[in-house]
Amino acid sequence: MGNRKRIDDAKMSDEIVAENGLINRRTLLRNALFTAGIAAASGGVVRADDSAGANAPEWMKTPGRPFSGYGVPSKWQEKVQRIFTIAPGRAGTGVSRTPLHLLEGTITPAGLHFERHHNGVPDIDPAKHELFIHGMVKQPLAFSLEALMRYPMETHVYFVECAGNSGAFSSPQPPQVTSGELNGLLSCSEWTGVRLSVLLAEAGIAKDAKWIIAEGADAAAMSRSIPVEKCMDDAMIAMYQNGEAIRPEQGFPMRLLVPGFEGNMNVKWLRRLNVVDAPVDARDETSHYTELMPSGKARQFMFLQGAKSAIVKPSFGMTMKGPGLYEISGLAWSGAGRISKVEVSADGGKSWAVAALTEPVLPKALTRFRMPWQWDGRPSTLMSRATDEKGGTQPTRAAWIGEYAPGQGYHFNGVQSWSIEADGAVKNVYA
Ligand SMILES: Nc1nc2c(c(=O)[nH]1)N[C@H]1C(S)=C(S)[C@@H](COP(=O)(O)O)O[C@H]1N2
Ligand SMILES: [Mo]
């Protein structure tokens, strides 16, 4: 891990707030204390004139390359890629995951937003695409992209998480893979578009309408039934993602967003909203995305993504470089609203300390948490536990597993654990 910081142990000792060296989160704010000695510890103390004149780095000696029409990441970042899992022989069906462990902050770059396609990414001509609203409405409406653009727009930061995210935690042995592979069916963007309630009001939605069937213009014509209350609340038709037209992988030219609900319901390439009085029992709400219970019965329409968190630094694939001060950092989110608290444990859940939340903390968006940690070099088990503003929190993995039939992997939000070995290796463990 590259973020080791060395500071005066004596000053730190009275800041310890939980076992195994967790330090008061407020230490992060007292920059002078936390940062004292970082430059020295990372070998960064030089005389300023050492890198001037003839000693200047190569890239200062010739003019840089010219402008580019659309920028791409630095070539030094070429390993930061989505992680693929594709069904053999079905190139357009499957998932690619966001490499959460290689990113910072909370916004996912559009090119790294996870992908879940049931039959590939359609190549839609935006000039020919239309969104239809029909069924239990006074006047059925068809919207071209151009027409939609004339409605009042809203901008919100929301996460999208596949119901199958972190499903690997239902396997009997903890998979030794990166945090991105475990939790990367999760991304967060700034979305801009039109509130669905505005369009439904214009169409004149019937009072006894109960559900809306959303259908995509992909080769799977993927469909889901959405409760009318959600459609009249914060659901939106997004046309922009992080300031630019929504990417083809995310639903260009428009997608449905049902903030906080399972990924599958956020129908991409949205072409049709059929207002009805009963759910349609679409393939994806019967064969998939249901929760199989120990009784053999399955729970259907479990829409909300529960309170959840994961430590991404340190995580599997990283190595701790000896005892010292580290920052534990991770992501927390909840479909129910804002994250109100994240607790971190360094002793496998025996003692907990409250982590710092990096502002802004937005509802139904990713929140970054940070926890300073004085690692003494002995084996430790790191955990995080999020609580949302509605009081929702994370069960232990064992408690979560106990609720369902064996192998049921949808909607996993149990507490996750990394063990730090004496040699600095990081392993996934079920603690
Ligand atoms: N039309 C359509 N919408 C879709 C899908 C699809 O295959 N086709 N996949 C769904 C699933 S299962 C998820 S998790 C999210 C993923 O959104 P993303 O690919 O933008 O990350 O889109 C949903 N919307
Ligand atoms: Mo999904």
CSV table of C-alpha atoms and ligand atoms in Angstrom, one decimal:
chain,number,residue,atom,x,y,z
A,1,MET,CA,0.0,0.0,0.0
A,2,GLY,CA,1.5,3.3,-1.0
A,3,ASN,CA,-0.2,5.6,1.5
A,4,ARG,CA,1.9,4.8,4.6
A,5,LYS,CA,2.5,7.8,6.8
A,6,ARG,CA,4.9,8.1,9.6
A,7,ILE,CA,4.2,10.3,12.5
A,8,ASP,CA,5.2,10.5,16.1
A,9,ASP,CA,3.8,7.5,17.9
A,10,ALA,CA,3.8,9.3,21.3
A,11,LYS,CA,1.5,12.0,20.0
A,12,MET,CA,-0.8,9.4,18.5
A,13,SER,CA,-1.3,7.1,21.6
A,14,ASP,CA,-3.9,9.3,23.3
A,15,GLU,CA,-5.9,9.4,20.0
A,16,ILE,CA,-6.5,5.7,19.9
A,17,VAL,CA,-10.3,5.1,19.8
A,18,ALA,CA,-10.6,1.3,19.2
A,19,GLU,CA,-8.5,-1.8,19.5
A,20,ASN,CA,-5.6,-2.6,17.1
A,21,GLY,CA,-4.7,1.0,16.5
A,22,LEU,CA,-7.8,2.8,15.1
A,23,ILE,CA,-7.3,6.5,15.6
A,24,ASN,CA,-9.8,9.3,16.2
A,25,ARG,CA,-11.2,10.4,12.8
A,26,ARG,CA,-10.8,14.0,13.8
A,27,THR,CA,-7.1,13.5,13.5
A,28,LEU,CA,-7.6,13.7,9.7
A,29,LEU,CA,-8.8,17.3,10.1
A,30,ARG,CA,-5.8,18.3,12.2
A,31,ASN,CA,-3.6,18.2,9.2
A,32,ALA,CA,-0.4,19.3,10.9
A,33,LEU,CA,-0.5,16.3,13.2
A,34,PHE,CA,-1.5,13.7,10.6
A,35,THR,CA,0.8,14.9,7.9
A,36,ALA,CA,3.9,15.6,10.0
A,37,GLY,CA,6.7,13.5,8.5
A,38,ILE,CA,4.9,12.3,5.3
A,39,ALA,CA,7.4,14.0,3.0
A,40,ALA,CA,10.4,12.6,4.9
A,41,ALA,CA,8.8,9.1,5.1
A,42,SER,CA,8.2,9.0,1.4
A,43,GLY,CA,11.8,10.2,0.6
A,44,GLY,CA,10.5,13.5,-0.7
A,45,VAL,CA,12.8,15.9,1.0
A,46,VAL,CA,15.1,17.6,-1.7
A,47,ARG,CA,16.7,20.9,-2.3
A,48,ALA,CA,14.5,22.8,-4.7
A,49,ASP,CA,17.3,23.6,-7.1
A,50,ASP,CA,18.1,19.9,-7.6
A,51,SER,CA,15.5,19.6,-10.3
A,52,ALA,CA,16.1,22.9,-12.2
A,53,GLY,CA,18.2,23.7,-15.3
A,54,ALA,CA,20.2,20.8,-16.6
A,55,ASN,CA,18.7,18.6,-14.0
A,56,ALA,CA,15.1,19.2,-15.1
A,57,PRO,CA,13.1,16.1,-16.0
A,58,GLU,CA,13.0,15.1,-19.7
A,59,TRP,CA,9.4,16.3,-20.2
A,60,MET,CA,10.4,19.9,-19.4
A,61,LYS,CA,13.0,20.0,-22.2
A,62,THR,CA,10.8,19.7,-25.3
A,63,PRO,CA,7.3,21.1,-26.0
A,64,GLY,CA,4.4,18.8,-25.0
A,65,ARG,CA,2.0,17.1,-27.4
A,66,PRO,CA,-0.8,19.1,-29.0
A,67,PHE,CA,-4.5,19.3,-28.1
A,68,SER,CA,-7.0,16.5,-28.4
A,69,GLY,CA,-10.6,16.5,-29.4
A,70,TYR,CA,-11.6,14.2,-26.6
A,71,GLY,CA,-9.2,13.5,-23.9
A,72,VAL,CA,-8.3,10.0,-22.6
A,73,PRO,CA,-6.6,9.0,-19.3
A,74,SER,CA,-2.8,9.1,-19.0
A,75,LYS,CA,-1.0,6.2,-20.6
A,76,TRP,CA,0.4,5.5,-17.1
A,77,GLN,CA,-3.2,4.6,-16.1
A,78,GLU,CA,-3.8,2.0,-18.8
A,79,LYS,CA,-4.3,-0.8,-16.3
A,80,VAL,CA,-7.3,1.0,-14.8
A,81,GLN,CA,-9.9,-1.0,-16.8
A,82,ARG,CA,-13.3,-2.5,-16.3
A,83,ILE,CA,-13.1,-6.2,-15.2
A,84,PHE,CA,-14.9,-8.6,-17.6
A,85,THR,CA,-17.1,-11.6,-16.9
A,86,ILE,CA,-18.6,-12.6,-20.2
A,87,ALA,CA,-20.6,-15.8,-21.0
A,88,PRO,CA,-18.6,-18.0,-23.4
A,89,GLY,CA,-19.9,-17.5,-27.0
A,90,ARG,CA,-22.2,-14.7,-25.9
A,91,ALA,CA,-20.1,-11.6,-26.2
A,92,GLY,CA,-22.9,-9.1,-25.5
A,93,THR,CA,-24.3,-10.9,-22.4
A,94,GLY,CA,-22.8,-10.6,-19.0
A,95,VAL,CA,-21.1,-8.0,-16.9
A,96,SER,CA,-18.1,-5.8,-16.6
A,97,ARG,CA,-17.2,-4.4,-13.2
A,98,THR,CA,-15.9,-1.0,-12.0
A,99,PRO,CA,-12.3,-1.4,-10.6
A,100,LEU,CA,-13.4,0.3,-7.3
A,101,HIS,CA,-10.0,-0.4,-5.7
A,102,LEU,CA,-8.2,1.7,-8.3
A,103,LEU,CA,-10.4,4.8,-8.0
A,104,GLU,CA,-10.8,7.6,-5.5
A,105,GLY,CA,-13.6,9.9,-4.5
A,106,THR,CA,-17.2,8.8,-5.3
A,107,ILE,CA,-17.9,9.6,-9.0
A,108,THR,CA,-17.3,6.8,-11.4
A,109,PRO,CA,-15.7,8.0,-14.7
A,110,ALA,CA,-18.2,7.2,-17.4
A,111,GLY,CA,-15.8,4.9,-19.2
A,112,LEU,CA,-15.5,2.8,-16.1
A,113,HIS,CA,-19.2,2.6,-15.1
A,114,PHE,CA,-20.0,-1.1,-14.7
A,115,GLU,CA,-22.0,-2.7,-17.5
A,116,ARG,CA,-24.8,-5.3,-17.3
A,117,HIS,CA,-26.3,-6.2,-20.7
A,118,HIS,CA,-28.9,-8.9,-21.3
A,119,ASN,CA,-28.2,-8.9,-25.1
A,120,GLY,CA,-25.6,-6.4,-26.0
A,121,VAL,CA,-25.4,-2.6,-26.4
A,122,PRO,CA,-27.8,-1.4,-29.2
A,123,ASP,CA,-26.6,1.2,-31.7
A,124,ILE,CA,-29.6,3.6,-31.4
A,125,ASP,CA,-30.0,6.5,-33.8
A,126,PRO,CA,-31.0,9.3,-31.5
A,127,ALA,CA,-33.0,11.0,-34.2
A,128,LYS,CA,-35.2,7.9,-34.7
A,129,HIS,CA,-35.6,7.0,-31.0
A,130,GLU,CA,-38.9,7.7,-29.2
A,131,LEU,CA,-40.2,7.2,-25.7
A,132,PHE,CA,-43.9,6.2,-25.5
A,133,ILE,CA,-46.1,6.7,-22.5
A,134,HIS,CA,-49.4,4.8,-22.9
A,135,GLY,CA,-51.8,2.5,-21.1
A,136,MET,CA,-53.8,4.0,-18.2
A,137,VAL,CA,-53.4,7.7,-19.2
A,138,LYS,CA,-55.7,10.4,-20.6
A,139,GLN,CA,-53.5,11.0,-23.6
A,140,PRO,CA,-50.7,8.6,-24.8
A,141,LEU,CA,-47.6,10.5,-25.6
A,142,ALA,CA,-44.5,10.0,-27.8
A,143,PHE,CA,-41.3,11.9,-27.0
A,144,SER,CA,-38.4,12.4,-29.3
A,145,LEU,CA,-35.1,13.1,-27.7
A,146,GLU,CA,-35.4,16.7,-28.9
A,147,ALA,CA,-38.8,17.1,-27.3
A,148,LEU,CA,-37.6,15.7,-24.0
A,149,MET,CA,-34.7,18.1,-23.9
A,150,ARG,CA,-37.2,21.0,-23.7
A,151,TYR,CA,-38.6,19.9,-20.3
A,152,PRO,CA,-37.1,21.2,-17.1
A,153,MET,CA,-34.0,19.3,-16.3
A,154,GLU,CA,-32.7,18.1,-12.9
A,155,THR,CA,-29.3,16.9,-11.8
A,156,HIS,CA,-28.7,14.3,-9.1
A,157,VAL,CA,-25.8,12.1,-8.0
A,158,TYR,CA,-27.0,8.5,-7.7
A,159,PHE,CA,-25.4,5.1,-7.5
A,160,VAL,CA,-26.5,2.2,-9.6
A,161,GLU,CA,-26.0,-1.3,-8.1
A,162,CYS,CA,-26.9,-4.6,-9.6
A,163,ALA,CA,-29.0,-6.8,-7.4
A,164,GLY,CA,-26.3,-9.5,-8.0
A,165,ASN,CA,-23.5,-7.3,-6.7
A,166,SER,CA,-21.3,-9.0,-4.1
A,167,GLY,CA,-23.1,-12.3,-4.8
A,168,ALA,CA,-19.8,-14.1,-4.4
A,169,PHE,CA,-20.1,-13.7,-0.6
A,170,SER,CA,-22.7,-16.4,-0.7
A,171,SER,CA,-20.0,-18.9,-1.7
A,172,PRO,CA,-18.7,-21.2,1.1
A,173,GLN,CA,-15.1,-20.1,0.7
A,174,PRO,CA,-14.1,-16.4,0.5
A,175,PRO,CA,-12.9,-15.7,-3.0
A,176,GLN,CA,-9.4,-14.2,-3.2
A,177,VAL,CA,-10.1,-11.4,-5.7
A,178,THR,CA,-10.0,-7.6,-5.7
A,179,SER,CA,-12.6,-5.4,-4.2
A,180,GLY,CA,-13.6,-4.4,-7.8
A,181,GLU,CA,-14.3,-8.1,-8.6
A,182,LEU,CA,-16.3,-8.5,-5.4
A,183,ASN,CA,-18.3,-5.3,-5.3
A,184,GLY,CA,-17.8,-3.6,-8.7
A,185,LEU,CA,-21.4,-4.1,-10.1
A,186,LEU,CA,-21.7,-0.6,-8.5
A,187,SER,CA,-21.0,2.8,-9.9
A,188,CYS,CA,-22.0,6.4,-9.2
A,189,SER,CA,-22.6,9.2,-11.6
A,190,GLU,CA,-24.1,12.7,-11.8
A,191,TRP,CA,-27.2,12.2,-13.9
A,192,THR,CA,-29.2,14.9,-15.7
A,193,GLY,CA,-32.6,14.5,-17.2
A,194,VAL,CA,-36.4,15.0,-16.6
A,195,ARG,CA,-38.4,13.8,-13.7
A,196,LEU,CA,-40.7,11.1,-14.7
A,197,SER,CA,-43.6,12.5,-12.7
A,198,VAL,CA,-43.6,15.6,-15.0
A,199,LEU,CA,-44.2,13.4,-18.0
A,200,LEU,CA,-46.8,11.3,-16.3
A,201,ALA,CA,-48.7,14.4,-15.2
A,202,GLU,CA,-48.7,15.6,-18.8
A,203,ALA,CA,-50.0,12.3,-20.0
A,204,GLY,CA,-52.7,12.4,-17.3
A,205,ILE,CA,-52.0,9.2,-15.4
A,206,ALA,CA,-55.2,7.4,-14.1
A,207,LYS,CA,-55.9,7.5,-10.4
A,208,ASP,CA,-56.1,3.7,-10.1
A,209,ALA,CA,-52.8,3.1,-12.0
A,210,LYS,CA,-50.5,0.9,-9.8
A,211,TRP,CA,-47.6,-0.1,-11.9
A,212,ILE,CA,-45.6,1.1,-14.9
A,213,ILE,CA,-43.9,-1.4,-17.2
A,214,ALA,CA,-40.6,0.0,-18.5
A,215,GLU,CA,-39.2,-1.5,-21.7
A,216,GLY,CA,-35.8,-1.1,-23.3
A,217,ALA,CA,-35.0,-0.8,-27.0
A,218,ASP,CA,-32.3,-3.5,-26.8
A,219,ALA,CA,-32.4,-6.9,-28.4
A,220,ALA,CA,-33.5,-8.3,-25.0
A,221,ALA,CA,-36.4,-5.7,-24.9
A,222,MET,CA,-35.6,-5.9,-21.2
A,223,SER,CA,-38.7,-5.0,-19.1
A,224,ARG,CA,-39.5,-4.4,-15.5
A,225,SER,CA,-42.6,-3.5,-13.5
A,226,ILE,CA,-42.1,-0.4,-11.4
A,227,PRO,CA,-44.5,0.7,-8.7
A,228,VAL,CA,-46.3,3.9,-9.6
A,229,GLU,CA,-45.3,5.6,-6.2
A,230,LYS,CA,-41.7,5.3,-7.3
A,231,CYS,CA,-42.4,6.7,-10.7
A,232,MET,CA,-44.2,9.7,-9.1
A,233,ASP,CA,-41.4,10.2,-6.6
A,234,ASP,CA,-37.7,10.6,-7.6
A,235,ALA,CA,-37.6,8.4,-10.8
A,236,MET,CA,-36.1,10.3,-13.7
A,237,ILE,CA,-35.3,9.8,-17.4
A,238,ALA,CA,-31.6,10.5,-17.6
A,239,MET,CA,-30.1,11.8,-20.8
A,240,TYR,CA,-26.7,13.0,-19.4
A,241,GLN,CA,-24.1,11.3,-17.3
A,242,ASN,CA,-21.3,13.3,-15.7
A,243,GLY,CA,-22.0,16.3,-18.0
A,244,GLU,CA,-22.0,14.5,-21.3
A,245,ALA,CA,-24.6,12.6,-23.3
A,246,ILE,CA,-25.2,9.3,-21.5
A,247,ARG,CA,-22.9,6.6,-22.8
A,248,PRO,CA,-24.2,3.8,-25.1
A,249,GLU,CA,-23.3,1.2,-22.4
A,250,GLN,CA,-25.5,3.2,-19.9
A,251,GLY,CA,-28.5,3.6,-22.2
A,252,PHE,CA,-27.9,6.2,-24.8
A,253,PRO,CA,-30.0,8.2,-25.7
A,254,MET,CA,-32.0,7.8,-22.5
A,255,ARG,CA,-32.5,5.5,-19.5
A,256,LEU,CA,-34.8,5.2,-16.6
A,257,LEU,CA,-33.3,5.8,-13.1
A,258,VAL,CA,-35.1,4.6,-10.0
A,259,PRO,CA,-32.7,5.8,-7.4
A,260,GLY,CA,-31.8,3.3,-4.7
A,261,PHE,CA,-33.7,0.4,-6.4
A,262,GLU,CA,-31.9,-2.6,-7.7
A,263,GLY,CA,-29.9,-2.0,-10.9
A,264,ASN,CA,-32.1,-4.2,-13.1
A,265,MET,CA,-35.1,-1.8,-12.8
A,266,ASN,CA,-33.0,1.1,-14.2
A,267,VAL,CA,-34.1,0.2,-17.8
A,268,LYS,CA,-31.6,1.4,-20.4
A,269,TRP,CA,-32.4,2.5,-23.9
A,270,LEU,CA,-35.9,3.3,-22.6
A,271,ARG,CA,-38.6,3.1,-25.3
A,272,ARG,CA,-41.9,2.4,-23.5
A,273,LEU,CA,-43.7,3.1,-20.3
A,274,ASN,CA,-47.0,1.2,-20.1
A,275,VAL,CA,-49.2,2.4,-17.3
A,276,VAL,CA,-51.1,-0.6,-15.8
A,277,ASP,CA,-52.9,-1.9,-12.7
A,278,ALA,CA,-50.8,-5.0,-12.1
A,279,PRO,CA,-47.2,-6.1,-12.6
A,280,VAL,CA,-46.4,-7.9,-15.8
A,281,ASP,CA,-44.3,-10.7,-14.3
A,282,ALA,CA,-41.5,-10.0,-16.8
A,283,ARG,CA,-38.7,-12.6,-17.2
A,284,ASP,CA,-36.3,-10.5,-15.0
A,285,GLU,CA,-38.7,-10.2,-12.1
A,286,THR,CA,-39.6,-13.9,-12.0
A,287,SER,CA,-36.6,-16.0,-13.2
A,288,HIS,CA,-34.1,-13.5,-11.8
A,289,TYR,CA,-33.7,-10.9,-9.1
A,290,THR,CA,-35.9,-12.8,-6.6
A,291,GLU,CA,-34.7,-14.0,-3.2
A,292,LEU,CA,-35.0,-17.8,-2.6
A,293,MET,CA,-35.9,-18.5,1.0
A,294,PRO,CA,-35.0,-21.6,3.1
A,295,SER,CA,-38.6,-22.7,2.7
A,296,GLY,CA,-38.1,-23.0,-1.1
A,297,LYS,CA,-40.4,-20.0,-1.7
A,298,ALA,CA,-39.0,-16.9,-3.3
A,299,ARG,CA,-39.5,-13.3,-2.4
A,300,GLN,CA,-40.3,-11.1,-5.4
A,301,PHE,CA,-40.1,-7.3,-5.8
A,302,MET,CA,-37.4,-6.7,-3.3
A,303,PHE,CA,-36.5,-3.4,-4.8
A,304,LEU,CA,-34.4,-1.5,-2.3
A,305,GLN,CA,-30.6,-1.8,-2.1
A,306,GLY,CA,-29.8,-2.0,1.6
A,307,ALA,CA,-27.2,-0.1,3.6
A,308,LYS,CA,-23.8,-1.4,2.6
A,309,SER,CA,-20.1,-0.6,2.7
A,310,ALA,CA,-16.8,-2.0,1.6
A,311,ILE,CA,-13.2,-1.1,2.4
A,312,VAL,CA,-11.3,-0.6,-0.8
A,313,LYS,CA,-8.0,0.5,0.8
A,314,PRO,CA,-6.4,-1.7,1.8
A,315,SER,CA,-7.9,-4.7,0.0
A,316,PHE,CA,-6.9,-7.9,-1.8
A,317,GLY,CA,-4.0,-7.4,-4.2
A,318,MET,CA,-2.4,-4.7,-2.1
A,319,THR,CA,0.5,-5.2,0.3
A,320,MET,CA,1.1,-3.3,3.5
A,321,LYS,CA,4.7,-2.0,3.7
A,322,GLY,CA,5.3,-2.6,7.4
A,323,PRO,CA,4.0,-1.0,10.6
A,324,GLY,CA,3.0,2.6,10.5
A,325,LEU,CA,0.2,5.0,10.0
A,326,TYR,CA,-2.3,4.2,7.2
A,327,GLU,CA,-5.6,5.5,6.0
A,328,ILE,CA,-8.3,2.9,5.7
A,329,SER,CA,-10.8,4.1,3.0
A,330,GLY,CA,-13.9,2.7,1.5
A,331,LEU,CA,-17.4,3.3,0.1
A,332,ALA,CA,-20.7,3.3,1.8
A,333,TRP,CA,-24.2,3.6,0.2
A,334,SER,CA,-27.9,2.9,0.8
A,335,GLY,CA,-30.9,2.8,-1.4
A,336,ALA,CA,-32.9,4.3,1.5
A,337,GLY,CA,-31.2,7.7,1.6
A,338,ARG,CA,-28.1,9.2,3.1
A,339,ILE,CA,-25.3,7.4,5.0
A,340,SER,CA,-25.4,8.6,8.6
A,341,LYS,CA,-22.5,6.6,10.0
A,342,VAL,CA,-19.7,4.2,9.0
A,343,GLU,CA,-17.9,2.3,11.7
A,344,VAL,CA,-14.6,0.5,11.2
A,345,SER,CA,-13.1,-2.4,13.2
A,346,ALA,CA,-9.5,-3.6,13.1
A,347,ASP,CA,-10.1,-6.5,15.4
A,348,GLY,CA,-12.6,-8.6,13.5
A,349,GLY,CA,-15.7,-6.8,14.9
A,350,LYS,CA,-14.9,-6.8,18.7
A,351,SER,CA,-14.4,-3.0,18.9
A,352,TRP,CA,-15.5,-0.3,16.4
A,353,ALA,CA,-14.7,3.3,15.8
A,354,VAL,CA,-16.6,5.9,13.8
A,355,ALA,CA,-15.0,6.8,10.4
A,356,ALA,CA,-14.8,10.3,8.9
A,357,LEU,CA,-17.3,10.8,5.9
A,358,THR,CA,-15.9,12.9,3.1
A,359,GLU,CA,-18.4,15.6,2.1
A,360,PRO,CA,-20.7,15.9,0.3
A,361,VAL,CA,-22.8,13.0,1.8
A,362,LEU,CA,-25.7,12.7,-0.7
A,363,PRO,CA,-28.8,10.5,-0.6
A,364,LYS,CA,-28.7,7.3,-2.7
A,365,ALA,CA,-25.1,8.2,-3.8
A,366,LEU,CA,-21.7,6.7,-2.9
A,367,THR,CA,-20.1,8.2,0.3
A,368,ARG,CA,-16.4,7.9,0.9
A,369,PHE,CA,-15.3,7.1,4.4
A,370,ARG,CA,-11.8,7.3,5.9
A,371,MET,CA,-10.2,6.0,9.1
A,372,PRO,CA,-6.7,6.7,10.3
A,373,TRP,CA,-5.0,3.5,11.5
A,374,GLN,CA,-1.8,2.9,13.4
A,375,TRP,CA,-0.9,-0.6,12.3
A,376,ASP,CA,1.5,-2.3,14.7
A,377,GLY,CA,2.4,-5.0,12.2
A,378,ARG,CA,0.5,-7.8,13.8
A,379,PRO,CA,-2.3,-9.8,12.0
A,380,SER,CA,-5.6,-7.8,12.1
A,381,THR,CA,-9.0,-8.1,10.6
A,382,LEU,CA,-10.5,-5.0,9.1
A,383,MET,CA,-14.3,-4.5,8.7
A,384,SER,CA,-16.7,-1.7,8.0
A,385,ARG,CA,-20.4,-1.3,8.9
A,386,ALA,CA,-22.6,1.4,7.4
A,387,THR,CA,-25.8,2.9,8.9
A,388,ASP,CA,-28.3,5.0,6.8
A,389,GLU,CA,-30.5,7.9,7.9
A,390,LYS,CA,-33.5,5.5,8.1
A,391,GLY,CA,-31.7,3.3,10.6
A,392,GLY,CA,-30.9,0.6,8.1
A,393,THR,CA,-27.6,-1.2,8.8
A,394,GLN,CA,-25.5,-4.2,7.7
A,395,PRO,CA,-26.0,-7.6,9.2
A,396,THR,CA,-23.0,-9.9,9.7
A,397,ARG,CA,-22.4,-12.2,6.7
A,398,ALA,CA,-23.5,-15.2,8.8
A,399,ALA,CA,-26.8,-13.5,9.7
A,400,TRP,CA,-27.4,-12.6,6.1
A,401,ILE,CA,-26.6,-16.1,4.8
A,402,GLY,CA,-28.9,-17.5,7.5
A,403,GLU,CA,-31.9,-15.7,6.0
A,404,TYR,CA,-31.9,-17.3,2.6
A,405,ALA,CA,-31.7,-20.6,0.8
A,406,PRO,CA,-28.1,-21.8,0.2
A,407,GLY,CA,-26.4,-20.1,-2.7
A,408,GLN,CA,-29.0,-17.2,-2.9
A,409,GLY,CA,-26.8,-14.3,-3.8
A,410,TYR,CA,-29.0,-11.3,-4.6
A,411,HIS,CA,-29.0,-8.2,-2.4
A,412,PHE,CA,-26.0,-9.2,-0.3
A,413,ASN,CA,-25.2,-6.3,2.1
A,414,GLY,CA,-23.5,-8.2,4.9
A,415,VAL,CA,-20.3,-6.9,6.6
A,416,GLN,CA,-17.1,-7.7,4.7
A,417,SER,CA,-13.7,-8.4,6.2
A,418,TRP,CA,-10.1,-8.2,5.1
A,419,SER,CA,-7.4,-9.9,7.1
A,420,ILE,CA,-4.0,-8.2,7.2
A,421,GLU,CA,-1.3,-10.9,7.6
A,422,ALA,CA,1.9,-10.3,9.4
A,423,ASP,CA,3.8,-10.1,6.1
A,424,GLY,CA,1.4,-7.3,4.9
A,425,ALA,CA,-0.7,-9.4,2.5
A,426,VAL,CA,-4.4,-8.7,2.4
A,427,LYS,CA,-6.9,-11.6,2.3
A,428,ASN,CA,-10.6,-11.9,2.0
A,429,VAL,CA,-11.9,-13.7,5.1
A,430,TYR,CA,-15.3,-14.6,6.5
A,431,ALA,CA,-14.9,-13.3,10.1
B,1,LIG,N1,-32.7,-2.4,-21.6
B,1,LIG,C1,-31.9,-2.9,-20.7
B,1,LIG,N2,-31.9,-2.3,-19.5
B,1,LIG,C2,-31.1,-2.8,-18.5
B,1,LIG,C3,-30.3,-3.9,-18.7
B,1,LIG,C4,-30.4,-4.6,-20.0
B,1,LIG,O1,-29.7,-5.6,-20.2
B,1,LIG,N3,-31.2,-4.0,-20.9
B,1,LIG,N4,-29.6,-4.4,-17.6
B,1,LIG,C5,-30.1,-4.1,-16.3
B,1,LIG,C6,-29.3,-4.5,-15.2
B,1,LIG,S1,-29.4,-6.1,-14.7
B,1,LIG,C7,-28.5,-3.6,-14.5
B,1,LIG,S2,-27.7,-4.0,-13.1
B,1,LIG,C8,-28.4,-2.2,-14.9
B,1,LIG,C9,-26.9,-1.9,-15.2
B,1,LIG,O2,-26.7,-0.6,-15.6
B,1,LIG,P1,-25.3,-0.2,-16.3
B,1,LIG,O3,-25.0,-1.2,-17.4
B,1,LIG,O4,-25.5,1.2,-16.8
B,1,LIG,O5,-24.3,-0.3,-15.2
B,1,LIG,O6,-29.1,-1.9,-16.1
B,1,LIG,C10,-30.3,-2.6,-16.2
B,1,LIG,N5,-31.1,-2.1,-17.3
B,2,MO,MO,-28.4,-6.3,-12.7
